Structures are given as C-alpha cells and as structure tokens.
Amino acid sequence: MHNDVTATGHAARIATVDALLPAPLPFEVHDDATLLSAQVGDTTAAGLATSTELGPDSSQSIWRALTEHRLEVQLAGPDPAAGLDALLTRWDEHLSTIARPGDPECSAVVSRPSRDTAGVTEMLRHGFAPVGVIAVRPAQRMAASGPTTTPGVCIRHATPDDLETAVHLMLELQRYDAQFGRVTVRPGIDELVGKELLRLLERPEPQVWIAELYGQALGLAVLQMPDETAWIQHRVAASRIGYLSSLAVAEAARSAGVGTALAAHAHQVFDEAGADVVLLHTAVLNPRSTPFWYAQGYRPLWTGWQRRPAVR
Ligand SMILES: CC(C)(COP(=O)(O)OP(=O)(O)OC[C@H]1O[C@@H](n2cnc3c(N)ncnc32)[C@H](O)[C@@H]1OP(=O)(O)O)[C@@H](O)C(=O)NCCC(=O)NCCS
C-alpha cells in the first residue's frame, strides 16, 4: 500500500468536510518519525508517529505533558473509522515499546479535523478523550449579543508596570485550565509565566491588553498578530491569521461583560491588521471558556485527543 494513495484519498475526503481546513499533503518521513500503515478491505490508513520531550523550564511545557507522542492521521477508502481503528492498534503496539507506562508526564496525542467525525467512537474505545479544540472565527463574523459591559470598563495597552497584575491573572487562568487535562502547573510556573510576559511587555507595542474598572485591572488579553503566527499556519486555509493566546478575567469579576469587552477589542485589533481568521486553543471541558468562545463567533476546527498516561 502506498502512502501517496492514502494521502490522495484522504485529501479528497477532507476537501468535502470543512472549507476552512488546509489541503493535507503526503507525509514527509524525517529521521525521528515512524510511518505506520494499516489496511481494512479497500480502506487504507497512514500515520506519522513522532515523539518530543521538553524540560519543565520550557515555556511551552505549560501546555502539555513533558513527553508527547503524536500521531498525524490520513484515512482513505469506504470505511475510515475501521481504518483508524486498525491504525490506532498499530500505534498502540509501537507506543508499548517506547512509552513509560503509568507516567502522567507522558501523553499520546492525536489532532483530528473536528468535522471529520468518522472514527470518533474508535478514538474513545482506544481510551482517548477530546481535551482541546483549535477554534476558528472568520473575520467579520457576528457574535451573539452578549451581556451589557459594566459601565466604566476601559481597555488599554499593558506596560511593564502591569507585570505583577498580568502574572497574577495569567496564573489564575492556568490554575483554572489545569483542571481540564492539557495545561500542567508545575513548580516554577510563576517564573516561567513572568519571564514570558516580561518579554512581551518590553516590546514597543505589546499586544497585551488590560481591562480595568476605576483603575483596577480585572482582565487580560494576549494577542499574536498575523506576522507572528507562521507556527499555526498549517492548521487553517487562510493567509492572514490572528491568534488569541490568552484571555483571563479575575474570578471576582467574571460573568459581568469584561471578557466580552476584551474579546470585542481583540477582534477589532485583528480586523485592523487585516486578519482573515482568528484562531485560539480552548479546553473542551472548560465550562466557562467553551460556551463563551462559541457565543463570540468561534467554532471547532481541530479537536485535540489525548491519552495521558500514553500507556497504562
Ligand atoms: C472565559 C472568560 C474569559 C469569560 O469572561 P467573562 O468576563 O466571565 O465573560 P462575560 O461576562 O463577558 O460573558 C459571559 C456572560 O455573558 C452573559 N451572556 C452570555 N450570552 C449572553 C446573551 N446572549 N445575552 C446576554 N447575556 C449573555 C452571561 O451572563 C454570561 O455569564 P454566565 O455564563 O455566568 O451566565 C472568564 O470566565 C474567565 O476568565 N474564565 C476562566 C479562565 C478561562 O477559562 N479563560 C479562557 C481560556 S481559553
């Protein structure tokens, strides 16, 4: 069976699933990747298995397990769910030779187009949970009418003087999000978050925004403009991409329109920069962020499935 044949069939299938998905390319098998394949009747499946490790002092480590095993999936033919089932069985055999059993710092991760629903049951049967979503909002999308913003809330650029407040809000966000499977709070997170925010705040025009009421900071939004988002370009069929890195509202001020005001401001900034779409990551099980973002005009584009530990 040919990887190219599966890639062509997969691309044809995906083209009908979601107009905002980029056309998938055949896998390029580099040195530290393993190509897996499976066949069930006329159905073929290909998977590119990779593993990456981060130290706890890496700023990216907040968002994941320190060791992450990933599988990119391509499915072609009449029964993609059966193809995925067989491919996951192959990957499980592979993982059992390389992953540390029972280690919560070792995860198995599969990103799948959210609207390519074939194989969802099989993912669940293999012990994966849908943990994260990359959500997309096309420019000019209307949001549902939200709450009336608390009078007096003003949104301004953050400055280096806001570092302490920004760190406080960001840590509140990370601790809340850590309940939902992906974000991992480890000792030293305060310094990591502080270092990253200081780096952003020291830029000439930091894309860090503060919502304040009568001089008291209640909320924070961090944006990445289209010239900084090449890292996520492969996830969406758009050329100018805005990325909303973080939005946090102090616990005492939630449900009062502060988040809506910050999101509206962020969308205005992205519109002015000519972004075609805005992307963000959100935790599926976060009962605040999931409904909030969907009311702001976002919808799921990619679903991040995770099994953690990767091997029990
Ligand atoms: C998610 C979060 C940023 C939203 O900010 P927020 O200031 O609480 O949101 P808002 O008040 O602007 O909007 C939500 C409120 O709008 C109101 N609302 C929603 N739709 C509405 C509508 N159509 N008409 C009128 N009011 C509406 C509701 O009162 C809702 O509050 P409720 O869910 O408690 O009932 C905030 O809850 C938060 O910081 N959560 C923890 C951290 C987090 O999850 N961040 C996101 C990570 S991706």
Coordinates of C-alpha atoms and ligand atoms in Angstrom, one line a residue:
M1 CA 0.0 0.0 0.0
H2 CA 1.3 3.4 -0.9
N3 CA 1.4 6.4 1.4
D4 CA 0.6 8.6 -1.6
V5 CA -2.5 6.7 -2.5
T6 CA -3.8 7.2 1.1
A7 CA -2.8 10.8 1.0
T8 CA -4.7 11.5 -2.2
G9 CA -7.9 9.7 -0.9
H10 CA -7.6 11.5 2.4
A11 CA -7.2 14.9 0.7
A12 CA -10.3 14.2 -1.4
R13 CA -12.3 13.3 1.7
I14 CA -11.1 16.3 3.8
A15 CA -12.0 18.7 0.9
T16 CA -15.6 17.9 1.5
V17 CA -15.5 18.1 5.3
D18 CA -14.7 21.7 6.1
A19 CA -13.8 24.6 3.8
L20 CA -11.5 26.1 6.4
L21 CA -9.2 23.1 6.5
P22 CA -6.0 23.4 4.5
A23 CA -5.4 20.7 1.8
P24 CA -3.4 17.9 3.5
L25 CA 0.0 16.9 2.0
P26 CA 1.5 13.4 1.8
F27 CA 3.6 12.7 4.9
E28 CA 7.3 13.6 4.8
V29 CA 9.0 11.0 6.9
H30 CA 12.0 12.6 8.6
D31 CA 14.7 10.8 10.7
D32 CA 12.9 10.9 14.0
A33 CA 9.4 9.9 12.7
T34 CA 7.9 6.5 12.1
L35 CA 5.4 5.8 9.3
L36 CA 2.7 3.4 10.3
S37 CA 0.1 1.9 8.0
A38 CA -3.0 -0.3 8.1
Q39 CA -5.5 -1.7 5.6
V40 CA -9.0 -3.0 6.1
G41 CA -10.5 -4.2 2.8
D42 CA -10.3 -1.2 0.4
T43 CA -9.7 1.2 3.2
T44 CA -6.2 2.4 3.9
A45 CA -4.8 4.4 6.8
A46 CA -1.4 6.1 7.3
G47 CA 0.0 7.6 10.5
L48 CA 3.1 9.6 11.1
A49 CA 4.3 8.9 14.7
T50 CA 6.6 11.3 16.4
S51 CA 7.8 11.9 20.0
T52 CA 9.0 15.2 21.6
E53 CA 10.4 15.9 25.0
L54 CA 10.5 19.3 26.8
G55 CA 12.2 20.3 30.1
P56 CA 9.9 21.8 32.8
D57 CA 11.7 25.1 32.3
S58 CA 10.5 25.4 28.7
S59 CA 7.6 28.0 28.3
Q60 CA 5.8 25.5 26.0
S61 CA 5.8 22.9 28.8
I62 CA 2.8 24.6 30.5
W63 CA 0.5 23.4 27.7
R64 CA 1.4 19.7 27.6
A65 CA 3.0 16.6 29.2
L66 CA 6.8 16.7 29.1
T67 CA 6.9 13.7 26.8
E68 CA 4.4 13.9 24.0
H69 CA 3.8 11.1 21.5
R70 CA 1.9 12.4 18.4
L71 CA 0.2 10.7 15.6
E72 CA -0.8 12.5 12.4
V73 CA -3.6 10.5 10.6
Q74 CA -4.7 10.1 7.0
L75 CA -7.6 7.9 6.1
A76 CA -8.9 6.9 2.6
G77 CA -11.5 4.5 1.3
P78 CA -15.0 3.4 2.2
D79 CA -14.7 2.8 5.9
P80 CA -12.4 5.5 7.5
A81 CA -13.5 4.5 11.0
A82 CA -12.3 0.9 10.6
G83 CA -9.0 2.3 9.1
L84 CA -8.5 4.5 12.1
D85 CA -9.2 1.6 14.5
A86 CA -6.6 -0.6 12.8
L87 CA -4.1 2.3 12.7
L88 CA -4.5 3.1 16.4
T89 CA -3.9 -0.6 17.2
R90 CA -0.6 -0.4 15.2
W91 CA 0.3 2.8 17.1
D92 CA -0.5 1.1 20.5
E93 CA 1.9 -1.7 19.6
H94 CA 4.6 1.0 18.7
L95 CA 3.9 3.0 21.9
S96 CA 4.2 -0.1 24.1
T97 CA 7.8 -0.3 23.0
I98 CA 8.7 3.4 23.7
A99 CA 6.4 5.0 26.3
R100 CA 6.7 4.8 30.1
P101 CA 3.6 3.0 31.4
G102 CA 1.6 4.9 34.0
D103 CA 3.5 8.2 33.7
P104 CA 1.2 11.3 33.6
E105 CA 4.1 13.3 32.1
C106 CA 3.9 11.0 29.0
S107 CA 0.9 11.6 26.7
A108 CA -0.4 10.3 23.4
V109 CA -2.0 13.0 21.3
V110 CA -3.9 13.0 18.0
S111 CA -5.2 16.1 16.3
R112 CA -8.2 15.5 14.0
P113 CA -10.4 17.8 12.0
S114 CA -13.4 18.4 14.2
R115 CA -15.9 17.9 11.4
D116 CA -14.2 14.7 10.2
T117 CA -16.3 12.7 12.6
A118 CA -15.5 9.3 11.2
G119 CA -13.7 7.3 13.9
V120 CA -14.8 9.3 17.0
T121 CA -16.2 6.1 18.6
E122 CA -12.9 4.3 17.8
M123 CA -10.9 7.1 19.5
L124 CA -13.0 6.7 22.6
R125 CA -12.6 2.9 22.5
H126 CA -8.9 3.3 22.4
G127 CA -9.0 5.4 25.6
F128 CA -8.6 8.9 24.1
A129 CA -10.5 11.9 25.4
P130 CA -11.3 15.0 23.4
V131 CA -9.4 17.5 25.5
G132 CA -8.7 20.6 23.4
V133 CA -10.0 22.4 20.5
I134 CA -8.5 24.8 18.0
A135 CA -11.4 27.1 17.3
V136 CA -11.7 29.5 14.4
R137 CA -13.6 32.7 13.8
P138 CA -13.7 34.1 10.3
A139 CA -13.3 37.9 10.2
Q140 CA -16.5 40.0 10.4
R141 CA -18.4 37.0 12.0
M142 CA -21.3 38.4 14.0
A143 CA -21.2 37.4 17.7
A144 CA -24.4 36.7 19.7
S145 CA -25.5 39.8 21.6
G146 CA -23.6 39.4 24.9
P147 CA -24.0 40.9 28.3
T148 CA -24.0 44.7 28.7
T149 CA -20.5 45.7 29.6
T150 CA -20.1 47.0 33.1
P151 CA -20.1 50.8 32.7
G152 CA -16.7 52.3 33.2
V153 CA -14.6 49.3 31.9
C154 CA -11.8 50.6 29.9
I155 CA -9.3 48.6 27.8
R156 CA -5.7 49.8 27.4
H157 CA -2.3 48.6 26.3
A158 CA -0.4 46.9 29.2
T159 CA 3.0 48.3 30.1
P160 CA 5.9 46.7 32.0
D161 CA 4.4 48.3 35.2
D162 CA 1.5 45.8 34.8
L163 CA 3.7 42.8 35.1
E164 CA 2.6 41.8 38.6
T165 CA -1.1 42.1 37.7
A166 CA -0.6 40.3 34.4
V167 CA 1.3 37.4 36.1
H168 CA -1.4 37.1 38.7
L169 CA -4.3 37.0 36.1
M170 CA -2.4 34.5 33.9
L171 CA -1.6 32.2 36.9
E172 CA -5.3 32.3 37.8
L173 CA -6.1 31.3 34.3
Q174 CA -3.6 28.5 34.2
R175 CA -4.7 27.0 37.5
Y176 CA -8.3 27.0 36.3
D177 CA -7.4 25.5 33.0
A178 CA -5.2 22.8 34.6
Q179 CA -8.4 21.1 35.7
F180 CA -9.2 20.1 32.1
G181 CA -6.4 17.8 31.1
R182 CA -3.9 19.7 29.0
V183 CA -2.4 22.7 30.9
T184 CA 0.0 21.4 33.5
V185 CA 1.0 23.5 36.5
R186 CA 4.4 22.5 37.8
P187 CA 6.7 24.1 40.4
G188 CA 8.4 27.2 38.9
I189 CA 5.4 28.2 36.7
D190 CA 5.4 31.7 38.3
E191 CA 8.8 32.4 37.0
L192 CA 8.0 30.9 33.5
V193 CA 4.9 33.0 33.2
G194 CA 6.6 36.1 34.5
K195 CA 9.6 35.7 32.1
E196 CA 7.3 35.2 29.1
L197 CA 5.0 38.2 30.0
L198 CA 8.0 40.5 30.6
R199 CA 9.4 39.5 27.2
L200 CA 6.0 40.6 25.6
L201 CA 5.6 43.7 27.7
E202 CA 9.1 45.0 26.8
R203 CA 8.1 45.1 23.1
P204 CA 7.5 48.6 21.7
E205 CA 3.7 48.0 21.2
P206 CA 2.9 44.9 23.2
Q207 CA -0.2 43.0 22.1
V208 CA -1.1 42.6 25.8
W209 CA -4.3 44.4 26.8
I210 CA -5.7 45.2 30.3
A211 CA -9.4 45.7 31.1
E212 CA -9.7 47.9 34.1
L213 CA -12.5 49.4 36.2
Y214 CA -11.8 52.6 38.2
G215 CA -8.1 51.9 37.9
Q216 CA -8.3 48.3 39.0
A217 CA -7.1 45.7 36.5
L218 CA -9.7 42.9 36.1
G219 CA -8.9 41.2 32.8
L220 CA -6.1 40.5 30.4
A221 CA -5.9 39.5 26.7
V222 CA -2.7 38.5 24.8
L223 CA -2.8 38.5 21.0
Q224 CA -0.4 37.3 18.3
M225 CA -0.7 39.4 15.1
P226 CA -0.6 37.8 11.6
D227 CA 3.2 38.3 11.2
E228 CA 3.8 36.1 14.3
T229 CA 1.5 33.2 13.5
A230 CA 3.5 31.1 11.0
W231 CA 3.7 28.3 13.6
I232 CA 0.0 27.6 13.3
Q233 CA -0.4 28.4 9.5
H234 CA -0.7 24.6 8.7
R235 CA -4.0 24.4 10.6
V236 CA -6.2 26.7 8.5
A237 CA -6.9 27.6 4.9
A238 CA -6.3 31.3 5.3
S239 CA -3.3 33.6 4.7
R240 CA -3.5 36.2 7.4
I241 CA -4.1 34.6 10.8
G242 CA -4.6 36.2 14.1
Y243 CA -4.1 34.1 17.2
L244 CA -5.7 34.9 20.6
S245 CA -3.2 33.4 23.0
S246 CA -4.9 34.1 26.3
L247 CA -8.0 35.8 27.8
A248 CA -8.4 35.9 31.6
V249 CA -10.8 37.7 33.8
A250 CA -10.3 37.9 37.6
E251 CA -12.6 35.4 39.3
A252 CA -14.5 38.1 41.2
A253 CA -15.2 40.0 38.0
R254 CA -16.4 37.1 35.8
S255 CA -19.9 37.0 34.2
A256 CA -20.1 40.8 34.1
G257 CA -19.2 41.5 30.5
V258 CA -15.4 42.1 31.0
G259 CA -14.5 39.1 28.8
T260 CA -16.9 40.1 26.1
A261 CA -15.4 43.6 26.0
L262 CA -11.9 42.3 25.8
A263 CA -12.8 39.8 23.0
A264 CA -14.6 42.6 21.0
H265 CA -11.5 44.7 21.4
A266 CA -9.2 41.9 20.3
H267 CA -11.4 41.3 17.2
Q268 CA -11.2 45.0 16.3
V269 CA -7.4 44.9 16.6
F270 CA -7.3 41.8 14.4
D271 CA -9.7 43.3 11.8
E272 CA -7.5 46.4 11.6
A273 CA -4.5 44.2 11.0
G274 CA -6.4 42.5 8.1
A275 CA -6.6 39.0 9.7
D276 CA -8.8 36.6 7.6
V277 CA -9.4 34.4 10.6
V278 CA -8.6 34.3 14.3
L279 CA -7.6 31.0 15.9
L280 CA -7.4 30.1 19.6
H281 CA -6.9 27.0 21.7
T282 CA -9.6 26.2 24.3
A283 CA -10.2 23.3 26.7
V284 CA -13.3 21.3 25.7
L285 CA -14.2 20.7 29.3
N286 CA -13.8 24.3 30.5
P287 CA -17.4 25.2 31.3
R288 CA -16.6 28.9 31.1
S289 CA -14.4 29.3 28.0
T290 CA -16.2 26.8 25.7
P291 CA -19.7 28.5 25.7
F292 CA -18.0 31.9 25.9
W293 CA -16.0 31.4 22.7
Y294 CA -18.8 29.8 20.7
A295 CA -21.0 32.8 21.6
Q296 CA -18.2 35.1 20.3
G297 CA -18.5 33.5 16.8
Y298 CA -15.9 30.7 17.1
R299 CA -16.4 27.1 16.1
P300 CA -14.3 24.0 16.4
L301 CA -11.7 23.4 13.6
W302 CA -9.4 20.8 15.1
T303 CA -10.1 18.5 18.1
G304 CA -7.1 17.5 20.2
W305 CA -7.5 14.0 21.6
Q306 CA -5.3 12.9 24.4
R307 CA -4.5 9.8 26.4
R308 CA -2.5 10.5 29.4
P309 CA -0.6 8.4 30.5
A310 CA 0.1 7.3 26.9
V311 CA 0.3 3.7 28.1
R312 CA -1.4 2.5 31.3
Ligands
LIG1 C1 -14.0 32.7 29.9 C2 -13.9 34.2 30.5 C3 -12.7 34.9 29.9 C4 -15.2 34.9 30.1 O1 -15.1 36.2 30.7 P1 -16.3 36.8 31.5 O2 -16.0 38.2 31.8 O3 -16.7 35.9 32.6 O4 -17.4 36.8 30.3 P2 -18.7 37.8 30.1 O5 -19.2 38.2 31.4 O6 -18.2 38.8 29.1 O7 -19.6 36.8 29.3 C5 -20.3 35.7 29.9 C6 -21.6 36.2 30.5 O8 -22.3 36.8 29.5 C7 -23.7 36.6 29.7 N1 -24.3 36.3 28.4 C8 -23.9 35.3 27.6 N2 -24.6 35.3 26.4 C9 -25.5 36.3 26.6 C10 -26.5 36.9 25.7 N3 -26.8 36.3 24.5 N4 -27.2 37.9 26.2 C11 -27.0 38.4 27.4 N5 -26.0 38.0 28.2 C12 -25.3 36.9 27.8 C13 -23.9 35.7 30.7 O9 -24.3 36.4 31.9 C14 -22.6 35.1 30.9 O10 -22.3 34.8 32.2 P3 -22.7 33.4 32.8 O11 -22.2 32.3 31.9 O12 -22.1 33.3 34.2 O13 -24.2 33.4 32.9 C15 -13.8 34.1 32.0 O14 -14.9 33.4 32.6 C16 -12.6 33.5 32.6 O15 -11.6 34.2 32.8 N6 -12.6 32.2 32.9 C17 -11.5 31.5 33.5 C18 -10.3 31.5 32.6 C19 -10.6 30.9 31.2 O16 -11.3 29.9 31.1 N7 -10.1 31.7 30.2 C20 -10.3 31.3 28.8 C21 -9.2 30.4 28.4 S1 -9.3 29.9 26.7

